[in-house]
Amino acid sequence: MSTVNNSTSSTAAADVIAKLQQNTSSATSKTNESQSRFLKLLTEQLKNQDPMNPVDNAQMTSQLAQINMVDGIDKLNTTLAALVEGSQSSEAMQAAALVGKGVMVGGSSLTLTSGKAYGGYELTKPADKVTVTIKDSNGLEVRKLELGSSDAGVFNFAWDGQTSSGAQAVDGKYTISVAATRGDADVKPTALQLTTVNSVLRTSSGTVSLDVGSGSLVSLSDIKQIL
């Protein structure tokens, strides 16, 4: 299991601060360069202006306002870029702490191991009745679990491997479907599967994804529960 200790977190935080300071310094340098270039052009313009038709105050004020606006936009863009990078670094640290842990994500897979299996479901509204149907790899119903009423939220359930006939099902892969009703209306729950975070991937654009096995990649927002 991979963990992130306090030393690692402090180092990462220091790196983010250093990056912000570097970006600020770079932005200041670019701003000073722009202002210097503008002042040179303005000076040349004043030197070579037509004495009979000099630049009026309104035009000069407009030019000064434009250069200040450009400088302000540059500073804002630099600050936003630094904040986004800092946020992505923080997200990567959070994701790294999940490596090796069990999580619930959307999916219909259910793995029976040593006669035990765990799954889950999410409800956006309360339900009077929740039913989980378990099927084997051939699509045949193995067991139906009546879970009763449920509030809105994320919930787990356990299966002891017993089939509807009372026999013990063999270990392996199964699938689930979840149905829920409130009165005569369907609540439309989301089935959740238990899986393990194997690794964290970060693209060149800064997006963080978690490898949860079987070639599946999810984002932090896709994780409904950490076990």
Short mmCIF file of N, CA, C and O in Angstrom, two decimals, residues 9-146:
data_model
loop_
_atom_site.label_atom_id
_atom_site.label_comp_id
_atom_site.label_asym_id
_atom_site.label_seq_id
_atom_site.Cartn_x
_atom_site.Cartn_y
_atom_site.Cartn_z
N SER A 9 3.89 15.46 2.18
CA SER A 9 2.92 16.54 2.00
C SER A 9 3.58 17.89 2.14
O SER A 9 3.30 18.81 1.39
N SER A 10 4.50 18.02 3.13
CA SER A 10 5.18 19.30 3.34
C SER A 10 6.06 19.65 2.17
O SER A 10 6.12 20.80 1.73
N THR A 11 6.76 18.63 1.64
CA THR A 11 7.63 18.86 0.48
C THR A 11 6.82 19.31 -0.72
O THR A 11 7.18 20.25 -1.43
N ALA A 12 5.68 18.64 -0.95
CA ALA A 12 4.83 19.00 -2.09
C ALA A 12 4.29 20.42 -1.92
O ALA A 12 4.21 21.18 -2.87
N ALA A 13 3.89 20.76 -0.69
CA ALA A 13 3.37 22.11 -0.45
C ALA A 13 4.45 23.15 -0.70
O ALA A 13 4.19 24.21 -1.29
N ALA A 14 5.69 22.83 -0.28
CA ALA A 14 6.80 23.76 -0.51
C ALA A 14 7.06 23.94 -2.00
O ALA A 14 7.36 25.04 -2.46
N ASP A 15 6.95 22.84 -2.75
CA ASP A 15 7.14 22.92 -4.21
C ASP A 15 6.10 23.82 -4.85
O ASP A 15 6.40 24.59 -5.76
N VAL A 16 4.85 23.70 -4.38
CA VAL A 16 3.77 24.53 -4.94
C VAL A 16 4.02 26.00 -4.66
O VAL A 16 3.88 26.86 -5.53
N ILE A 17 4.43 26.31 -3.41
CA ILE A 17 4.72 27.69 -3.03
C ILE A 17 5.86 28.25 -3.86
O ILE A 17 5.82 29.38 -4.34
N ALA A 18 6.91 27.42 -4.04
CA ALA A 18 8.06 27.85 -4.83
C ALA A 18 7.65 28.15 -6.27
O ALA A 18 8.12 29.10 -6.89
N LYS A 19 6.75 27.31 -6.81
CA LYS A 19 6.27 27.49 -8.17
C LYS A 19 5.48 28.79 -8.29
O LYS A 19 5.61 29.54 -9.27
N LEU A 20 4.65 29.06 -7.29
CA LEU A 20 3.87 30.30 -7.29
C LEU A 20 4.78 31.52 -7.25
O LEU A 20 4.56 32.50 -7.96
N GLN A 21 5.83 31.44 -6.42
CA GLN A 21 6.78 32.55 -6.33
C GLN A 21 7.53 32.73 -7.64
O GLN A 21 7.76 33.85 -8.09
N GLN A 22 7.89 31.62 -8.26
CA GLN A 22 8.60 31.68 -9.54
C GLN A 22 7.71 32.31 -10.62
O GLN A 22 8.16 33.15 -11.39
N ASN A 23 6.43 31.89 -10.65
CA ASN A 23 5.51 32.44 -11.64
C ASN A 23 5.29 33.94 -11.41
O ASN A 23 5.20 34.72 -12.35
N THR A 24 5.20 34.35 -10.13
CA THR A 24 5.01 35.76 -9.81
C THR A 24 6.21 36.59 -10.25
O THR A 24 6.08 37.66 -10.82
N SER A 25 7.42 36.03 -9.99
CA SER A 25 8.65 36.72 -10.39
C SER A 25 8.73 36.86 -11.89
O SER A 25 9.09 37.91 -12.44
N SER A 26 8.35 35.79 -12.60
CA SER A 26 8.38 35.81 -14.06
C SER A 26 7.38 36.83 -14.61
O SER A 26 7.65 37.56 -15.55
N ALA A 27 6.18 36.87 -13.97
CA ALA A 27 5.14 37.81 -14.42
C ALA A 27 5.61 39.25 -14.21
O ALA A 27 5.39 40.12 -15.05
N THR A 28 6.28 39.50 -13.07
CA THR A 28 6.77 40.85 -12.79
C THR A 28 7.80 41.27 -13.81
O THR A 28 7.80 42.40 -14.31
N SER A 29 8.69 40.32 -14.18
CA SER A 29 9.72 40.62 -15.17
C SER A 29 9.10 40.96 -16.51
O SER A 29 9.51 41.91 -17.19
N LYS A 30 8.08 40.17 -16.92
CA LYS A 30 7.43 40.42 -18.21
C LYS A 30 6.69 41.75 -18.19
O LYS A 30 6.68 42.48 -19.18
N THR A 31 6.07 42.06 -17.05
CA THR A 31 5.34 43.33 -16.94
C THR A 31 6.29 44.51 -17.04
O THR A 31 6.02 45.49 -17.75
N ASN A 32 7.43 44.43 -16.34
CA ASN A 32 8.42 45.50 -16.39
C ASN A 32 8.96 45.68 -17.80
O ASN A 32 9.20 46.80 -18.26
N GLU A 33 9.15 44.56 -18.49
CA GLU A 33 9.66 44.63 -19.86
C GLU A 33 8.65 45.31 -20.77
O GLU A 33 9.00 46.14 -21.62
N SER A 34 7.35 44.99 -20.59
CA SER A 34 6.31 45.60 -21.40
C SER A 34 6.23 47.10 -21.16
O SER A 34 6.11 47.89 -22.09
N GLN A 35 6.29 47.46 -19.89
CA GLN A 35 6.21 48.87 -19.55
C GLN A 35 7.41 49.64 -20.10
O GLN A 35 7.27 50.76 -20.61
N SER A 36 8.61 49.04 -20.02
CA SER A 36 9.81 49.69 -20.55
C SER A 36 9.71 49.89 -22.05
O SER A 36 10.04 50.96 -22.59
N ARG A 37 9.20 48.85 -22.76
CA ARG A 37 9.05 48.93 -24.21
C ARG A 37 8.03 50.01 -24.58
O ARG A 37 8.23 50.79 -25.52
N PHE A 38 6.94 50.07 -23.81
CA PHE A 38 5.92 51.08 -24.08
C PHE A 38 6.45 52.49 -23.87
O PHE A 38 6.20 53.40 -24.67
N LEU A 39 7.23 52.70 -22.79
CA LEU A 39 7.76 54.03 -22.50
C LEU A 39 8.75 54.47 -23.58
O LEU A 39 8.81 55.65 -23.95
N LYS A 40 9.52 53.51 -24.10
CA LYS A 40 10.45 53.84 -25.19
C LYS A 40 9.69 54.30 -26.43
O LYS A 40 10.06 55.28 -27.08
N LEU A 41 8.64 53.55 -26.75
CA LEU A 41 7.83 53.92 -27.92
C LEU A 41 7.17 55.28 -27.72
O LEU A 41 7.09 56.10 -28.64
N LEU A 42 6.68 55.51 -26.51
CA LEU A 42 6.02 56.77 -26.21
C LEU A 42 7.01 57.94 -26.31
O LEU A 42 6.69 59.00 -26.85
N THR A 43 8.22 57.69 -25.82
CA THR A 43 9.26 58.73 -25.88
C THR A 43 9.61 59.06 -27.33
O THR A 43 9.73 60.23 -27.72
N GLU A 44 9.76 58.02 -28.16
CA GLU A 44 10.07 58.23 -29.58
C GLU A 44 8.93 58.96 -30.28
O GLU A 44 9.14 59.81 -31.15
N GLN A 45 7.71 58.62 -29.88
CA GLN A 45 6.54 59.28 -30.48
C GLN A 45 6.54 60.77 -30.15
O GLN A 45 6.25 61.62 -31.00
N LEU A 46 6.86 61.10 -28.91
CA LEU A 46 6.89 62.50 -28.50
C LEU A 46 8.03 63.27 -29.19
O LEU A 46 7.88 64.44 -29.56
N LYS A 47 9.17 62.58 -29.37
CA LYS A 47 10.31 63.21 -30.02
C LYS A 47 10.02 63.55 -31.49
O LYS A 47 10.45 64.58 -32.01
N ASN A 48 9.29 62.65 -32.14
CA ASN A 48 9.08 62.78 -33.58
C ASN A 48 7.69 63.29 -33.95
O ASN A 48 7.28 63.19 -35.11
N GLN A 49 6.98 63.78 -32.98
CA GLN A 49 5.64 64.28 -33.30
C GLN A 49 5.72 65.57 -34.11
O GLN A 49 6.71 66.29 -34.08
N ASP A 50 4.67 65.85 -34.82
CA ASP A 50 4.56 67.07 -35.62
C ASP A 50 4.35 68.26 -34.68
O ASP A 50 3.36 68.31 -33.95
N PRO A 51 5.28 69.20 -34.66
CA PRO A 51 5.13 70.36 -33.76
C PRO A 51 3.84 71.13 -34.01
O PRO A 51 3.31 71.77 -33.10
N MET A 52 3.35 71.04 -35.25
CA MET A 52 2.13 71.77 -35.58
C MET A 52 0.86 70.98 -35.19
O MET A 52 -0.23 71.51 -35.22
N ASN A 53 1.09 69.68 -34.90
CA ASN A 53 -0.07 68.84 -34.55
C ASN A 53 0.36 67.84 -33.45
O ASN A 53 0.45 66.64 -33.69
N PRO A 54 0.68 68.33 -32.26
CA PRO A 54 1.18 67.45 -31.19
C PRO A 54 0.10 66.48 -30.69
O PRO A 54 -1.10 66.71 -30.90
N VAL A 55 0.59 65.42 -30.05
CA VAL A 55 -0.33 64.43 -29.48
C VAL A 55 -1.11 65.08 -28.35
O VAL A 55 -0.51 65.71 -27.46
N ASP A 56 -2.44 64.95 -28.39
CA ASP A 56 -3.22 65.60 -27.34
C ASP A 56 -3.25 64.74 -26.08
O ASP A 56 -2.91 63.55 -26.09
N ASN A 57 -3.66 65.34 -24.98
CA ASN A 57 -3.66 64.66 -23.68
C ASN A 57 -4.59 63.46 -23.65
O ASN A 57 -4.30 62.44 -23.03
N ALA A 58 -5.73 63.57 -24.33
CA ALA A 58 -6.70 62.47 -24.33
C ALA A 58 -6.11 61.22 -24.97
O ALA A 58 -6.28 60.11 -24.49
N GLN A 59 -5.38 61.41 -26.09
CA GLN A 59 -4.79 60.27 -26.78
C GLN A 59 -3.71 59.62 -25.92
O GLN A 59 -3.60 58.40 -25.84
N MET A 60 -2.89 60.45 -25.26
CA MET A 60 -1.83 59.90 -24.41
C MET A 60 -2.42 59.15 -23.22
O MET A 60 -1.95 58.08 -22.84
N THR A 61 -3.46 59.71 -22.63
CA THR A 61 -4.13 59.05 -21.50
C THR A 61 -4.71 57.72 -21.93
O THR A 61 -4.65 56.72 -21.20
N SER A 62 -5.28 57.65 -23.11
CA SER A 62 -5.85 56.41 -23.64
C SER A 62 -4.78 55.35 -23.81
O SER A 62 -4.98 54.18 -23.48
N GLN A 63 -3.60 55.77 -24.32
CA GLN A 63 -2.50 54.81 -24.49
C GLN A 63 -2.02 54.27 -23.15
O GLN A 63 -1.73 53.08 -23.00
N LEU A 64 -1.91 55.15 -22.16
CA LEU A 64 -1.50 54.71 -20.82
C LEU A 64 -2.51 53.74 -20.22
O LEU A 64 -2.14 52.75 -19.58
N ALA A 65 -3.78 54.02 -20.42
CA ALA A 65 -4.83 53.13 -19.90
C ALA A 65 -4.76 51.76 -20.56
O ALA A 65 -4.95 50.72 -19.92
N GLN A 66 -4.46 51.72 -21.86
CA GLN A 66 -4.37 50.45 -22.59
C GLN A 66 -3.23 49.60 -22.07
O GLN A 66 -3.38 48.39 -21.87
N ILE A 67 -2.04 50.21 -21.85
CA ILE A 67 -0.91 49.43 -21.37
C ILE A 67 -1.17 48.91 -19.97
O ILE A 67 -0.80 47.78 -19.62
N ASN A 68 -1.86 49.71 -19.12
CA ASN A 68 -2.20 49.24 -17.78
C ASN A 68 -3.18 48.07 -17.82
O ASN A 68 -3.10 47.15 -17.02
N MET A 69 -4.11 48.13 -18.78
CA MET A 69 -5.09 47.04 -18.92
C MET A 69 -4.39 45.75 -19.34
O MET A 69 -4.67 44.67 -18.81
N VAL A 70 -3.47 45.84 -20.29
CA VAL A 70 -2.73 44.66 -20.75
C VAL A 70 -1.92 44.06 -19.61
O VAL A 70 -1.89 42.84 -19.41
N ASP A 71 -1.26 44.93 -18.83
CA ASP A 71 -0.48 44.45 -17.69
C ASP A 71 -1.37 43.74 -16.68
O ASP A 71 -1.00 42.70 -16.13
N GLY A 72 -2.55 44.30 -16.44
CA GLY A 72 -3.47 43.69 -15.48
C GLY A 72 -3.94 42.32 -15.94
O GLY A 72 -4.03 41.38 -15.14
N ILE A 73 -4.23 42.19 -17.23
CA ILE A 73 -4.66 40.90 -17.78
C ILE A 73 -3.54 39.86 -17.67
O ILE A 73 -3.78 38.70 -17.33
N ASP A 74 -2.31 40.27 -17.96
CA ASP A 74 -1.17 39.36 -17.85
C ASP A 74 -1.01 38.84 -16.43
O ASP A 74 -0.78 37.65 -16.20
N LYS A 75 -1.13 39.75 -15.45
CA LYS A 75 -0.99 39.36 -14.05
C LYS A 75 -2.11 38.40 -13.64
O LYS A 75 -1.89 37.42 -12.94
N LEU A 76 -3.33 38.68 -14.10
CA LEU A 76 -4.48 37.83 -13.77
C LEU A 76 -4.30 36.44 -14.35
O LEU A 76 -4.55 35.43 -13.68
N ASN A 77 -3.87 36.35 -15.63
CA ASN A 77 -3.66 35.05 -16.27
C ASN A 77 -2.59 34.24 -15.55
O ASN A 77 -2.72 33.03 -15.36
N THR A 78 -1.51 34.92 -15.15
CA THR A 78 -0.43 34.23 -14.45
C THR A 78 -0.90 33.70 -13.09
O THR A 78 -0.58 32.58 -12.70
N THR A 79 -1.67 34.52 -12.39
CA THR A 79 -2.18 34.10 -11.09
C THR A 79 -3.13 32.90 -11.22
O THR A 79 -3.05 31.94 -10.45
N LEU A 80 -4.02 32.95 -12.21
CA LEU A 80 -4.95 31.84 -12.42
C LEU A 80 -4.22 30.56 -12.78
O LEU A 80 -4.56 29.47 -12.31
N ALA A 81 -3.20 30.67 -13.64
CA ALA A 81 -2.42 29.50 -14.03
C ALA A 81 -1.73 28.88 -12.82
O ALA A 81 -1.68 27.65 -12.67
N ALA A 82 -1.20 29.73 -11.93
CA ALA A 82 -0.53 29.23 -10.73
C ALA A 82 -1.52 28.54 -9.80
O ALA A 82 -1.22 27.49 -9.20
N LEU A 83 -2.73 29.10 -9.66
CA LEU A 83 -3.75 28.50 -8.81
C LEU A 83 -4.20 27.16 -9.35
O LEU A 83 -4.41 26.20 -8.59
N VAL A 84 -4.37 27.06 -10.67
CA VAL A 84 -4.77 25.79 -11.29
C VAL A 84 -3.71 24.72 -11.07
O VAL A 84 -4.02 23.58 -10.72
N GLU A 85 -2.45 25.10 -11.24
CA GLU A 85 -1.37 24.13 -11.05
C GLU A 85 -1.30 23.67 -9.59
O GLU A 85 -1.08 22.50 -9.30
N GLY A 86 -1.51 24.62 -8.67
CA GLY A 86 -1.52 24.26 -7.25
C GLY A 86 -2.66 23.31 -6.92
O GLY A 86 -2.49 22.36 -6.16
N SER A 87 -3.83 23.55 -7.51
CA SER A 87 -4.98 22.68 -7.28
C SER A 87 -4.73 21.28 -7.83
O SER A 87 -5.09 20.28 -7.20
N GLN A 88 -4.12 21.19 -9.00
CA GLN A 88 -3.82 19.89 -9.60
C GLN A 88 -2.81 19.12 -8.76
O GLN A 88 -2.92 17.89 -8.61
N SER A 89 -1.83 19.81 -8.20
CA SER A 89 -0.84 19.15 -7.34
C SER A 89 -1.51 18.60 -6.09
O SER A 89 -1.22 17.49 -5.63
N SER A 90 -2.43 19.38 -5.52
CA SER A 90 -3.16 18.93 -4.33
C SER A 90 -4.02 17.72 -4.65
O SER A 90 -4.10 16.77 -3.86
N GLU A 91 -4.67 17.72 -5.83
CA GLU A 91 -5.50 16.60 -6.24
C GLU A 91 -4.66 15.34 -6.42
O GLU A 91 -5.08 14.25 -6.04
N ALA A 92 -3.46 15.49 -6.98
CA ALA A 92 -2.57 14.34 -7.17
C ALA A 92 -2.16 13.75 -5.83
O ALA A 92 -2.06 12.52 -5.68
N MET A 93 -1.91 14.60 -4.83
CA MET A 93 -1.54 14.12 -3.50
C MET A 93 -2.68 13.34 -2.87
O MET A 93 -2.47 12.28 -2.26
N GLN A 94 -3.92 13.84 -3.01
CA GLN A 94 -5.08 13.14 -2.46
C GLN A 94 -5.25 11.78 -3.13
O GLN A 94 -5.56 10.78 -2.48
N ALA A 95 -5.06 11.75 -4.45
CA ALA A 95 -5.22 10.50 -5.19
C ALA A 95 -4.15 9.49 -4.78
O ALA A 95 -4.43 8.29 -4.65
N ALA A 96 -2.92 9.95 -4.59
CA ALA A 96 -1.82 9.05 -4.22
C ALA A 96 -2.09 8.36 -2.88
O ALA A 96 -1.70 7.20 -2.67
N ALA A 97 -2.79 9.05 -1.97
CA ALA A 97 -3.10 8.47 -0.67
C ALA A 97 -4.11 7.33 -0.76
O ALA A 97 -4.28 6.57 0.20
N LEU A 98 -4.78 7.19 -1.91
CA LEU A 98 -5.80 6.15 -2.07
C LEU A 98 -5.24 4.85 -2.65
O LEU A 98 -5.94 3.84 -2.70
N VAL A 99 -3.98 4.87 -3.10
CA VAL A 99 -3.40 3.67 -3.70
C VAL A 99 -3.39 2.52 -2.69
O VAL A 99 -2.94 2.67 -1.55
N GLY A 100 -3.95 1.38 -3.10
CA GLY A 100 -4.01 0.21 -2.23
C GLY A 100 -5.29 0.12 -1.41
O GLY A 100 -5.53 -0.89 -0.75
N LYS A 101 -6.13 1.15 -1.46
CA LYS A 101 -7.35 1.15 -0.68
C LYS A 101 -8.55 0.71 -1.52
O LYS A 101 -8.57 0.87 -2.73
N GLY A 102 -9.55 0.16 -0.84
CA GLY A 102 -10.78 -0.24 -1.50
C GLY A 102 -11.70 0.96 -1.65
O GLY A 102 -11.85 1.76 -0.73
N VAL A 103 -12.33 1.07 -2.81
CA VAL A 103 -13.24 2.18 -3.07
C VAL A 103 -14.49 1.66 -3.78
O VAL A 103 -14.46 0.63 -4.45
N MET A 104 -15.57 2.40 -3.62
CA MET A 104 -16.80 2.10 -4.33
C MET A 104 -16.96 3.07 -5.49
O MET A 104 -16.93 4.29 -5.30
N VAL A 105 -17.10 2.52 -6.69
CA VAL A 105 -17.31 3.33 -7.89
C VAL A 105 -18.49 2.75 -8.66
O VAL A 105 -18.91 1.62 -8.43
N GLY A 106 -19.02 3.53 -9.58
CA GLY A 106 -20.14 3.05 -10.38
C GLY A 106 -19.76 1.81 -11.18
O GLY A 106 -18.71 1.78 -11.82
N GLY A 107 -20.59 0.77 -11.16
CA GLY A 107 -20.31 -0.46 -11.90
C GLY A 107 -21.18 -1.59 -11.42
O GLY A 107 -21.77 -1.53 -10.33
N SER A 108 -21.26 -2.65 -12.20
CA SER A 108 -22.15 -3.77 -11.89
C SER A 108 -21.40 -5.05 -11.53
O SER A 108 -22.00 -6.10 -11.40
N SER A 109 -20.08 -4.98 -11.37
CA SER A 109 -19.30 -6.17 -11.07
C SER A 109 -19.36 -6.53 -9.59
O SER A 109 -19.33 -5.64 -8.73
N LEU A 110 -19.42 -7.82 -9.30
CA LEU A 110 -19.44 -8.32 -7.93
C LEU A 110 -18.54 -9.55 -7.87
O LEU A 110 -18.74 -10.51 -8.62
N THR A 111 -17.53 -9.52 -7.01
CA THR A 111 -16.58 -10.63 -6.93
C THR A 111 -16.81 -11.41 -5.64
O THR A 111 -16.74 -10.86 -4.54
N LEU A 112 -17.07 -12.70 -5.79
CA LEU A 112 -17.26 -13.60 -4.64
C LEU A 112 -15.93 -14.26 -4.31
O LEU A 112 -15.36 -14.97 -5.14
N THR A 113 -15.43 -14.03 -3.12
CA THR A 113 -14.15 -14.58 -2.68
C THR A 113 -14.32 -15.22 -1.31
O THR A 113 -14.78 -14.55 -0.36
N SER A 114 -13.98 -16.51 -1.22
CA SER A 114 -14.13 -17.26 0.04
C SER A 114 -15.55 -17.15 0.60
O SER A 114 -15.75 -17.03 1.81
N GLY A 115 -16.50 -17.18 -0.30
CA GLY A 115 -17.90 -17.15 0.11
C GLY A 115 -18.41 -15.80 0.57
O GLY A 115 -19.46 -15.73 1.21
N LYS A 116 -17.69 -14.73 0.25
CA LYS A 116 -18.13 -13.39 0.65
C LYS A 116 -17.99 -12.42 -0.51
O LYS A 116 -17.02 -12.49 -1.27
N ALA A 117 -18.94 -11.50 -0.61
CA ALA A 117 -18.88 -10.47 -1.66
C ALA A 117 -19.55 -9.20 -1.13
O ALA A 117 -20.48 -9.27 -0.32
N TYR A 118 -19.03 -8.07 -1.59
CA TYR A 118 -19.55 -6.79 -1.13
C TYR A 118 -19.81 -5.88 -2.33
O TYR A 118 -19.02 -5.81 -3.26
N GLY A 119 -20.95 -5.20 -2.28
CA GLY A 119 -21.30 -4.25 -3.33
C GLY A 119 -21.97 -3.04 -2.71
O GLY A 119 -21.98 -2.87 -1.48
N GLY A 120 -22.52 -2.19 -3.55
CA GLY A 120 -23.17 -1.00 -3.02
C GLY A 120 -24.15 -0.39 -4.02
O GLY A 120 -24.28 -0.87 -5.15
N TYR A 121 -24.79 0.67 -3.59
CA TYR A 121 -25.71 1.39 -4.47
C TYR A 121 -25.83 2.82 -3.96
O TYR A 121 -25.56 3.13 -2.79
N GLU A 122 -26.26 3.69 -4.86
CA GLU A 122 -26.46 5.09 -4.51
C GLU A 122 -27.88 5.51 -4.89
O GLU A 122 -28.34 5.22 -6.00
N LEU A 123 -28.52 6.19 -3.97
CA LEU A 123 -29.88 6.68 -4.19
C LEU A 123 -29.89 8.20 -4.11
O LEU A 123 -29.32 8.78 -3.18
N THR A 124 -30.53 8.84 -5.06
CA THR A 124 -30.67 10.29 -5.03
C THR A 124 -31.90 10.70 -4.23
O THR A 124 -32.02 11.85 -3.82
N LYS A 125 -32.81 9.73 -4.01
CA LYS A 125 -34.03 9.99 -3.23
C LYS A 125 -34.29 8.79 -2.31
O LYS A 125 -33.83 7.67 -2.60
N PRO A 126 -35.00 8.97 -1.22
CA PRO A 126 -35.35 7.83 -0.36
C PRO A 126 -36.20 6.82 -1.12
O PRO A 126 -36.92 7.17 -2.05
N ALA A 127 -36.10 5.56 -0.71
CA ALA A 127 -36.87 4.49 -1.36
C ALA A 127 -37.55 3.63 -0.31
O ALA A 127 -37.01 3.40 0.78
N ASP A 128 -38.76 3.14 -0.65
CA ASP A 128 -39.48 2.24 0.25
C ASP A 128 -38.97 0.81 0.14
O ASP A 128 -39.07 0.03 1.09
N LYS A 129 -38.41 0.50 -1.04
CA LYS A 129 -37.96 -0.88 -1.28
C LYS A 129 -36.75 -0.87 -2.20
O LYS A 129 -36.76 -0.22 -3.25
N VAL A 130 -35.71 -1.59 -1.78
CA VAL A 130 -34.50 -1.72 -2.59
C VAL A 130 -34.22 -3.21 -2.81
O VAL A 130 -34.19 -3.98 -1.85
N THR A 131 -34.01 -3.58 -4.06
CA THR A 131 -33.77 -4.98 -4.40
C THR A 131 -32.50 -5.09 -5.24
O THR A 131 -32.33 -4.36 -6.22
N VAL A 132 -31.62 -6.02 -4.87
CA VAL A 132 -30.40 -6.29 -5.62
C VAL A 132 -30.51 -7.67 -6.24
O VAL A 132 -30.75 -8.66 -5.53
N THR A 133 -30.34 -7.74 -7.54
CA THR A 133 -30.38 -9.02 -8.26
C THR A 133 -28.97 -9.40 -8.67
O THR A 133 -28.27 -8.62 -9.31
N ILE A 134 -28.56 -10.62 -8.31
CA ILE A 134 -27.21 -11.11 -8.62
C ILE A 134 -27.31 -12.17 -9.70
O ILE A 134 -28.11 -13.11 -9.60
N LYS A 135 -26.49 -12.01 -10.75
CA LYS A 135 -26.49 -12.96 -11.85
C LYS A 135 -25.08 -13.50 -12.09
O LYS A 135 -24.09 -12.83 -11.78
N ASP A 136 -25.03 -14.72 -12.65
CA ASP A 136 -23.72 -15.31 -12.95
C ASP A 136 -23.23 -14.84 -14.31
O ASP A 136 -23.86 -13.99 -14.97
N SER A 137 -22.09 -15.38 -14.76
CA SER A 137 -21.49 -14.95 -16.02
C SER A 137 -22.35 -15.26 -17.23
O SER A 137 -22.16 -14.68 -18.30
N ASN A 138 -23.31 -16.18 -17.08
CA ASN A 138 -24.22 -16.52 -18.18
C ASN A 138 -25.49 -15.68 -18.16
O ASN A 138 -26.37 -15.86 -19.00
N GLY A 139 -25.58 -14.77 -17.19
CA GLY A 139 -26.77 -13.92 -17.11
C GLY A 139 -27.93 -14.56 -16.39
O GLY A 139 -29.05 -14.03 -16.42
N LEU A 140 -27.69 -15.68 -15.72
CA LEU A 140 -28.75 -16.37 -15.00
C LEU A 140 -28.83 -15.85 -13.56
O LEU A 140 -27.80 -15.66 -12.90
N GLU A 141 -30.03 -15.63 -13.08
CA GLU A 141 -30.21 -15.12 -11.73
C GLU A 141 -29.77 -16.16 -10.70
O GLU A 141 -30.19 -17.31 -10.74
N VAL A 142 -28.93 -15.71 -9.77
CA VAL A 142 -28.42 -16.58 -8.72
C VAL A 142 -29.10 -16.30 -7.39
O VAL A 142 -29.41 -17.21 -6.62
N ARG A 143 -29.28 -15.00 -7.11
CA ARG A 143 -29.88 -14.63 -5.83
C ARG A 143 -30.50 -13.23 -5.95
O ARG A 143 -30.02 -12.39 -6.70
N LYS A 144 -31.56 -13.03 -5.20
CA LYS A 144 -32.19 -11.72 -5.14
C LYS A 144 -32.21 -11.30 -3.67
O LYS A 144 -32.75 -12.01 -2.83
N LEU A 145 -31.61 -10.12 -3.40
CA LEU A 145 -31.53 -9.62 -2.03
C LEU A 145 -32.56 -8.50 -1.84
O LEU A 145 -32.53 -7.50 -2.55
N GLU A 146 -33.45 -8.68 -0.88
CA GLU A 146 -34.43 -7.65 -0.55
C GLU A 146 -33.85 -6.85 0.62
O GLU A 146 -33.73 -7.34 1.74
#
